[in-house]
Coordinates of C-alpha atoms in Angstrom, one line a residue:
X1 CA 35.7 24.0 27.7
X2 CA 35.3 24.5 24.3
X3 CA 37.3 28.0 22.8
X4 CA 35.1 30.8 21.8
X5 CA 36.4 31.4 18.3
X6 CA 35.1 27.2 17.8
X7 CA 31.7 28.3 19.4
X8 CA 31.9 31.0 17.1
X9 CA 32.8 29.1 14.7
X10 CA 29.9 26.9 14.4
X11 CA 27.0 29.0 16.0
X12 CA 27.6 32.0 13.2
X13 CA 29.4 29.7 10.5
X14 CA 27.8 26.5 10.1
X15 CA 24.6 25.0 11.1
X16 CA 24.0 21.2 12.5
X17 CA 22.3 20.5 9.4
X18 CA 25.1 21.5 7.0
X19 CA 26.5 18.1 5.9
X20 CA 30.2 20.2 5.3
X21 CA 30.9 19.5 9.6
X22 CA 30.0 16.4 10.1
X23 CA 33.8 14.7 9.7
X24 CA 34.9 17.9 11.4
X25 CA 37.5 16.4 14.5
X26 CA 36.6 19.1 16.6
X27 CA 32.5 19.0 15.7
X28 CA 32.8 15.6 16.1
X29 CA 34.0 15.6 20.2
X30 CA 31.9 18.4 21.0
X31 CA 28.9 17.2 18.5
X32 CA 25.9 17.9 21.1
X33 CA 27.6 21.2 22.7
X34 CA 27.5 22.9 19.4
X35 CA 24.3 21.9 19.0
X36 CA 23.0 23.0 21.9
X37 CA 24.9 26.1 21.6
X38 CA 23.4 26.2 18.2
X39 CA 20.0 25.8 19.3
X40 CA 20.7 28.1 22.2
X41 CA 21.3 31.0 20.8
X42 CA 18.4 30.2 17.6
X43 CA 15.1 30.1 19.9
X44 CA 14.0 33.3 19.6
X45 CA 13.9 33.4 15.5
X46 CA 12.7 30.0 15.4
X47 CA 12.5 27.6 18.1
X48 CA 11.3 24.6 16.6
X49 CA 15.6 24.3 15.9
X50 CA 15.1 22.3 19.2
X51 CA 14.1 19.7 17.4
X52 CA 16.8 18.9 14.9
X53 CA 19.0 17.2 17.6
X54 CA 16.1 14.2 16.6
X55 CA 16.2 14.8 13.3
X56 CA 19.9 14.6 13.0
X57 CA 19.6 11.0 15.2
X58 CA 17.1 10.2 13.3
X59 CA 19.0 10.4 9.6
X60 CA 22.3 9.5 10.8
X61 CA 20.5 6.1 12.6
X62 CA 18.9 5.5 9.0
X63 CA 22.1 6.1 7.0
X64 CA 24.5 4.0 9.6
X65 CA 22.2 0.8 9.2
X66 CA 21.2 1.3 4.9
X67 CA 25.0 2.7 4.4
X68 CA 26.6 -0.8 5.5
X69 CA 23.9 -3.0 3.8
X70 CA 25.5 -1.3 -0.3
X71 CA 22.1 0.2 -0.6
X72 CA 21.6 2.4 -3.6
X73 CA 19.6 5.4 -2.2
X74 CA 19.4 9.3 -1.6
X75 CA 18.2 10.6 1.9
X76 CA 17.0 13.8 3.0
X77 CA 15.3 15.4 6.2
X78 CA 14.3 18.7 7.3
X79 CA 12.2 20.2 10.1
X80 CA 9.3 22.5 9.0
X81 CA 9.6 25.4 9.5
X82 CA 7.5 28.6 11.5
X83 CA 5.6 30.1 8.4
X84 CA 5.2 25.9 7.0
X85 CA 3.1 24.8 10.1
X86 CA 1.2 28.0 10.8
X87 CA 0.1 27.6 7.0
X88 CA -0.6 23.5 7.8
X89 CA -2.7 24.9 10.9
X90 CA -5.0 26.6 8.9
X91 CA -5.4 24.5 6.1
X92 CA -6.0 22.0 7.7
X93 CA -8.5 23.8 10.4
X94 CA -6.0 22.1 13.1
X95 CA -7.4 24.4 16.0
X96 CA -10.4 23.9 15.7
X97 CA -10.2 19.6 15.2
X98 CA -7.6 19.6 17.9
X99 CA -5.7 17.5 15.6
X100 CA -1.6 17.2 16.2
X101 CA 1.1 17.6 13.0
X102 CA 2.8 14.7 12.5
X103 CA 5.1 15.3 10.1
X104 CA 6.7 18.7 11.9
X105 CA 10.3 16.1 11.7
X106 CA 10.2 14.6 8.3
X107 CA 12.6 12.1 6.4
X108 CA 12.3 11.0 2.7
X109 CA 14.6 8.4 1.4
X110 CA 14.8 8.4 -2.2
X111 CA 16.0 4.8 -3.7
X112 CA 17.3 3.4 -7.1
X113 CA 14.8 0.8 -7.5
X114 CA 11.4 0.4 -7.0
X115 CA 12.0 -2.9 -5.7
X116 CA 13.6 -2.1 -2.7
X117 CA 10.3 0.2 -2.0
X118 CA 8.6 -3.0 -0.2
X119 CA 12.6 -3.7 1.5
X120 CA 12.9 -0.2 2.7
X121 CA 8.9 -0.2 4.5
X122 CA 9.9 -3.5 6.5
X123 CA 13.0 -2.2 7.2
X124 CA 11.6 0.7 9.0
X125 CA 8.8 -1.2 10.3
X126 CA 11.5 -3.2 12.4
X127 CA 12.9 -0.3 14.0
X128 CA 10.6 2.8 15.0
X129 CA 7.2 2.6 16.1
X130 CA 4.4 2.9 13.1
X131 CA 1.4 4.3 14.2
X132 CA 0.2 4.7 10.9
X133 CA 1.3 3.6 7.1
X134 CA -0.4 5.3 4.4
X135 CA 0.5 3.1 0.8
X136 CA -1.9 3.7 -1.3
X137 CA -3.0 1.0 -4.2
X138 CA -2.3 1.5 -7.7
X139 CA -5.3 3.1 -9.4
X140 CA -5.0 2.5 -13.3
X141 CA -7.7 4.2 -14.7
X142 CA -6.7 7.0 -13.4
X143 CA -2.6 6.9 -13.6
X144 CA -3.5 7.8 -9.5
X145 CA 0.3 8.1 -7.7
X146 CA 1.5 5.4 -5.3
X147 CA 1.8 7.6 -2.0
X148 CA 4.1 5.4 0.5
X149 CA 4.4 6.8 4.1
X150 CA 5.1 6.6 7.3
X151 CA 3.7 8.2 10.5
X152 CA 6.2 7.3 13.7
X153 CA 6.4 7.6 17.5
X154 CA 9.5 9.1 18.4
X155 CA 10.9 6.7 21.1
X156 CA 13.5 6.6 24.4
X157 CA 16.0 9.5 24.4
X158 CA 13.9 11.0 20.8
X159 CA 11.4 11.6 23.0
X160 CA 12.4 12.8 26.3
X161 CA 13.9 15.4 23.9
X162 CA 11.1 16.3 22.5
X163 CA 9.1 16.5 25.8
X164 CA 12.0 18.3 27.5
X165 CA 11.3 21.3 24.6
X166 CA 7.4 20.8 24.4
X167 CA 8.0 21.4 28.2
X168 CA 10.0 24.5 27.6
X169 CA 7.5 26.0 24.9
X170 CA 4.7 24.4 25.4
X171 CA 2.2 26.6 23.2
X172 CA 4.4 26.6 20.4
X173 CA 4.1 23.1 20.8
X174 CA 0.6 22.9 21.3
X175 CA -0.7 21.4 17.9
X176 CA 2.4 19.0 17.2
X177 CA 2.4 15.7 18.0
X178 CA 5.1 13.5 19.6
X179 CA 6.0 11.9 15.5
X180 CA 8.2 12.2 12.6
X181 CA 7.2 10.8 9.1
X182 CA 8.9 8.9 6.5
X183 CA 8.4 8.8 2.8
X184 CA 9.4 5.9 0.5
X185 CA 10.1 7.6 -3.4
X186 CA 12.6 6.3 -6.1
X187 CA 14.9 9.0 -7.2
X188 CA 12.9 8.9 -11.0
X189 CA 10.0 9.7 -8.9
X190 CA 10.3 12.4 -6.8
X191 CA 10.9 15.2 -8.4
X192 CA 7.1 14.9 -9.5
X193 CA 5.8 14.5 -6.4
X194 CA 7.9 17.8 -5.4
X195 CA 6.1 19.7 -8.3
X196 CA 2.8 17.5 -7.1
X197 CA 2.6 19.0 -3.7
X198 CA 3.3 22.7 -4.4
X199 CA 1.4 22.3 -7.1
X200 CA -2.0 20.5 -6.4
X201 CA -1.7 19.4 -3.3
X202 CA -1.7 22.2 -1.8
X203 CA -4.0 24.1 -3.2
X204 CA -6.7 21.6 -3.9
X205 CA -9.4 23.9 -4.5
X206 CA -8.1 25.0 -7.8
X207 CA -7.9 21.8 -9.4
X208 CA -12.1 20.5 -8.5
X209 CA -13.0 21.4 -12.2
X210 CA -9.2 20.2 -13.7
X211 CA -10.2 16.3 -14.1
X212 CA -8.5 16.1 -17.7
X213 CA -5.1 17.9 -16.7
X214 CA -5.2 16.1 -13.7
X215 CA -5.2 12.8 -15.0
X216 CA -3.1 14.7 -17.5
X217 CA -0.4 15.3 -14.3
X218 CA -0.9 11.6 -12.5
X219 CA -0.3 10.1 -16.4
X220 CA 3.3 11.6 -16.3
X221 CA 3.7 9.9 -12.8
X222 CA 2.7 6.5 -14.9
X223 CA 5.2 7.1 -16.8
X224 CA 7.6 7.4 -14.4
X225 CA 6.7 4.1 -12.8
X226 CA 6.7 2.6 -15.8
X227 CA 10.1 3.5 -16.3
X228 CA 11.4 2.3 -13.1
X229 CA 9.9 -1.0 -14.0
X230 CA 12.1 -0.7 -17.2
X231 CA 15.1 -0.9 -15.5
X232 CA 14.3 -3.0 -12.9
X233 CA 14.2 -5.4 -16.5
X234 CA 16.4 -3.9 -18.1
X235 CA 19.4 -4.4 -15.7
X236 CA 18.4 -8.1 -15.1
X237 CA 18.6 -8.4 -18.9
X238 CA 22.0 -7.4 -19.2
X239 CA 23.0 -9.1 -16.0
X240 CA 21.8 -12.5 -18.4
X241 CA 24.3 -10.8 -21.1
X242 CA 26.7 -10.8 -19.4
X243 CA 26.2 -14.4 -17.2
X244 CA 26.4 -15.8 -21.0
X245 CA 28.8 -14.4 -22.0
X246 CA 30.8 -15.1 -18.8
X247 CA 31.6 -11.9 -17.5
X248 CA 31.3 -12.6 -14.1
X249 CA 31.9 -9.0 -12.3
X250 CA 28.6 -7.7 -14.9
X251 CA 26.7 -10.4 -13.8
X252 CA 26.9 -9.7 -10.4
X253 CA 27.1 -5.9 -10.6
X254 CA 23.9 -6.0 -12.6
X255 CA 22.3 -8.9 -11.0
X256 CA 22.8 -6.9 -7.3
X257 CA 22.8 -3.3 -8.2
X258 CA 24.3 -2.7 -4.9
X259 CA 27.0 0.2 -4.4
X260 CA 29.7 -1.9 -4.4
X261 CA 33.4 -1.5 -3.8
X262 CA 36.4 -0.4 -6.6
X263 CA 38.1 -4.8 -5.3
X264 CA 38.3 -6.6 -8.5
X265 CA 36.2 -10.0 -8.3
X266 CA 39.1 -13.1 -6.8
X267 CA 41.0 -15.0 -9.9
X268 CA 39.9 -17.7 -7.3
X269 CA 36.5 -17.4 -8.1
X270 CA 36.2 -16.3 -11.3
X271 CA 38.2 -19.5 -12.4
X272 CA 36.0 -21.9 -10.2
X273 CA 33.0 -19.9 -12.8
X274 CA 34.5 -20.2 -15.8
X275 CA 35.7 -24.3 -15.2
X276 CA 31.8 -24.7 -13.2
X277 CA 29.2 -22.3 -15.6
X278 CA 26.2 -24.2 -13.0
X279 CA 27.6 -23.1 -10.2
X280 CA 27.9 -19.0 -11.7
X281 CA 23.8 -20.2 -12.4
X282 CA 23.5 -20.8 -8.8
X283 CA 24.4 -17.0 -8.3
X284 CA 22.9 -15.5 -10.9
X285 CA 19.7 -17.0 -9.8
X286 CA 19.4 -15.9 -6.7
X287 CA 17.1 -13.4 -6.0
X288 CA 18.2 -9.7 -5.0
X289 CA 15.7 -9.4 -2.2
X290 CA 16.8 -12.0 -1.0
X291 CA 19.8 -10.4 -0.1
X292 CA 18.8 -7.3 1.0
X293 CA 16.4 -8.5 3.2
X294 CA 18.9 -10.4 5.4
X295 CA 21.4 -7.5 5.0
X296 CA 18.7 -5.0 6.8
X297 CA 17.6 -7.4 8.7
X298 CA 20.9 -8.9 10.6
X299 CA 24.1 -6.5 11.6
X300 CA 26.1 -7.8 9.6
X301 CA 29.2 -5.9 9.4
X302 CA 31.8 -6.6 5.7
X303 CA 33.0 -4.3 2.8
X304 CA 30.2 -4.2 -0.2
X305 CA 33.1 -6.1 -2.7
X306 CA 31.9 -9.1 -5.0
X307 CA 33.5 -11.3 -3.4
X308 CA 32.5 -10.5 -0.3
X309 CA 28.2 -11.0 -1.5
X310 CA 29.9 -14.2 -3.6
X311 CA 30.6 -15.0 0.1
X312 CA 28.0 -14.7 1.8
X313 CA 25.3 -16.1 -1.1
X314 CA 27.4 -18.9 -0.8
X315 CA 27.2 -19.1 3.1
X316 CA 23.5 -18.6 3.0
X317 CA 22.3 -20.2 -0.3
X318 CA 24.1 -22.4 -2.3
X319 CA 26.8 -24.0 -0.1
X320 CA 29.5 -24.9 -2.7
X321 CA 32.3 -26.2 -0.4
X322 CA 34.9 -25.2 -2.8
X323 CA 33.9 -21.5 -2.3
X324 CA 33.4 -22.2 1.5
X325 CA 36.9 -22.9 1.1
X326 CA 38.6 -20.0 0.2
X327 CA 36.1 -17.7 2.3
X328 CA 38.2 -15.5 4.6
X329 CA 37.7 -17.6 7.5
X330 CA 37.3 -14.0 9.6
X331 CA 34.9 -13.1 7.3
X332 CA 33.5 -16.5 7.5
X333 CA 32.9 -16.3 11.8
X334 CA 31.2 -13.2 11.3
X335 CA 28.5 -14.9 9.1
X336 CA 28.4 -17.9 11.6
X337 CA 27.8 -15.3 14.7
X338 CA 25.6 -13.1 12.8
X339 CA 23.2 -15.8 11.5
X340 CA 23.7 -18.5 14.2
X341 CA 20.2 -17.4 15.4
X342 CA 18.5 -18.2 12.2
X343 CA 20.3 -21.9 12.1

């Protein structure tokens, strides 16, 4: 049984949304009970908190998988409030059309680099039941922003959880679909999307005669997209400069742009690269997207260190015997077990 003081602490002082308590040992041991208690005591003021288990499970699933890849990103999730739900129902006439709100649960993933967007789309498409993908084409003439929104159907335990709450509060859930939305943005464009969503998207009628101003607002986003592309070229150039000067750590850091550990590059790898610059060049020429796709596609659990990335790239692409010989046997075994279905 949970001590009353523990229960009181969590449902009065903290919300299951609060990341500060995620690593608390009491919460980890009893988190489902605590989260359900929180929902129970708040159901009268906001029954949609019943969806918080689903929201957190989805977020944790994404964080667990993306975290192991070293991808640089931020993630945000939310459940629409009662006021927001009612506003959307009225604004889009859902009562009359019979349509259902598909984004009561929303997840937004902001990647540091625009080239990672396609990687994320492929990843989400592989693990979720995507029923709608809105991926706008760039409109150069009007600077229209590119939106990447995915609507996914809840599955398995999350779907059971949703149906339980819908059955319990059928009237309140009558306009809500058993879906969630994922938005993919870059960190540079995120602020613009927030401003545009609140200041234009929700009040389109106010902008009907403001074509020039609308183009100006889109132009700000176009500048940010240009900056995203410039970042890619900048770090590629920095990686090349480090390659030329034999700064192998700098080459790897700027080439792969991952959340590397603090472990330094092995002296053995440095010696091999210094002796044979063509070998170093083979690693420099590997496309970053290929490594990310492999890391996301396969459930490979390893530290994202400079050494391990070299060992992985060598196993998959370069296949240099000297690098293979210094690859830790346990890591080599992990590679073989992870990628054996592809061989």
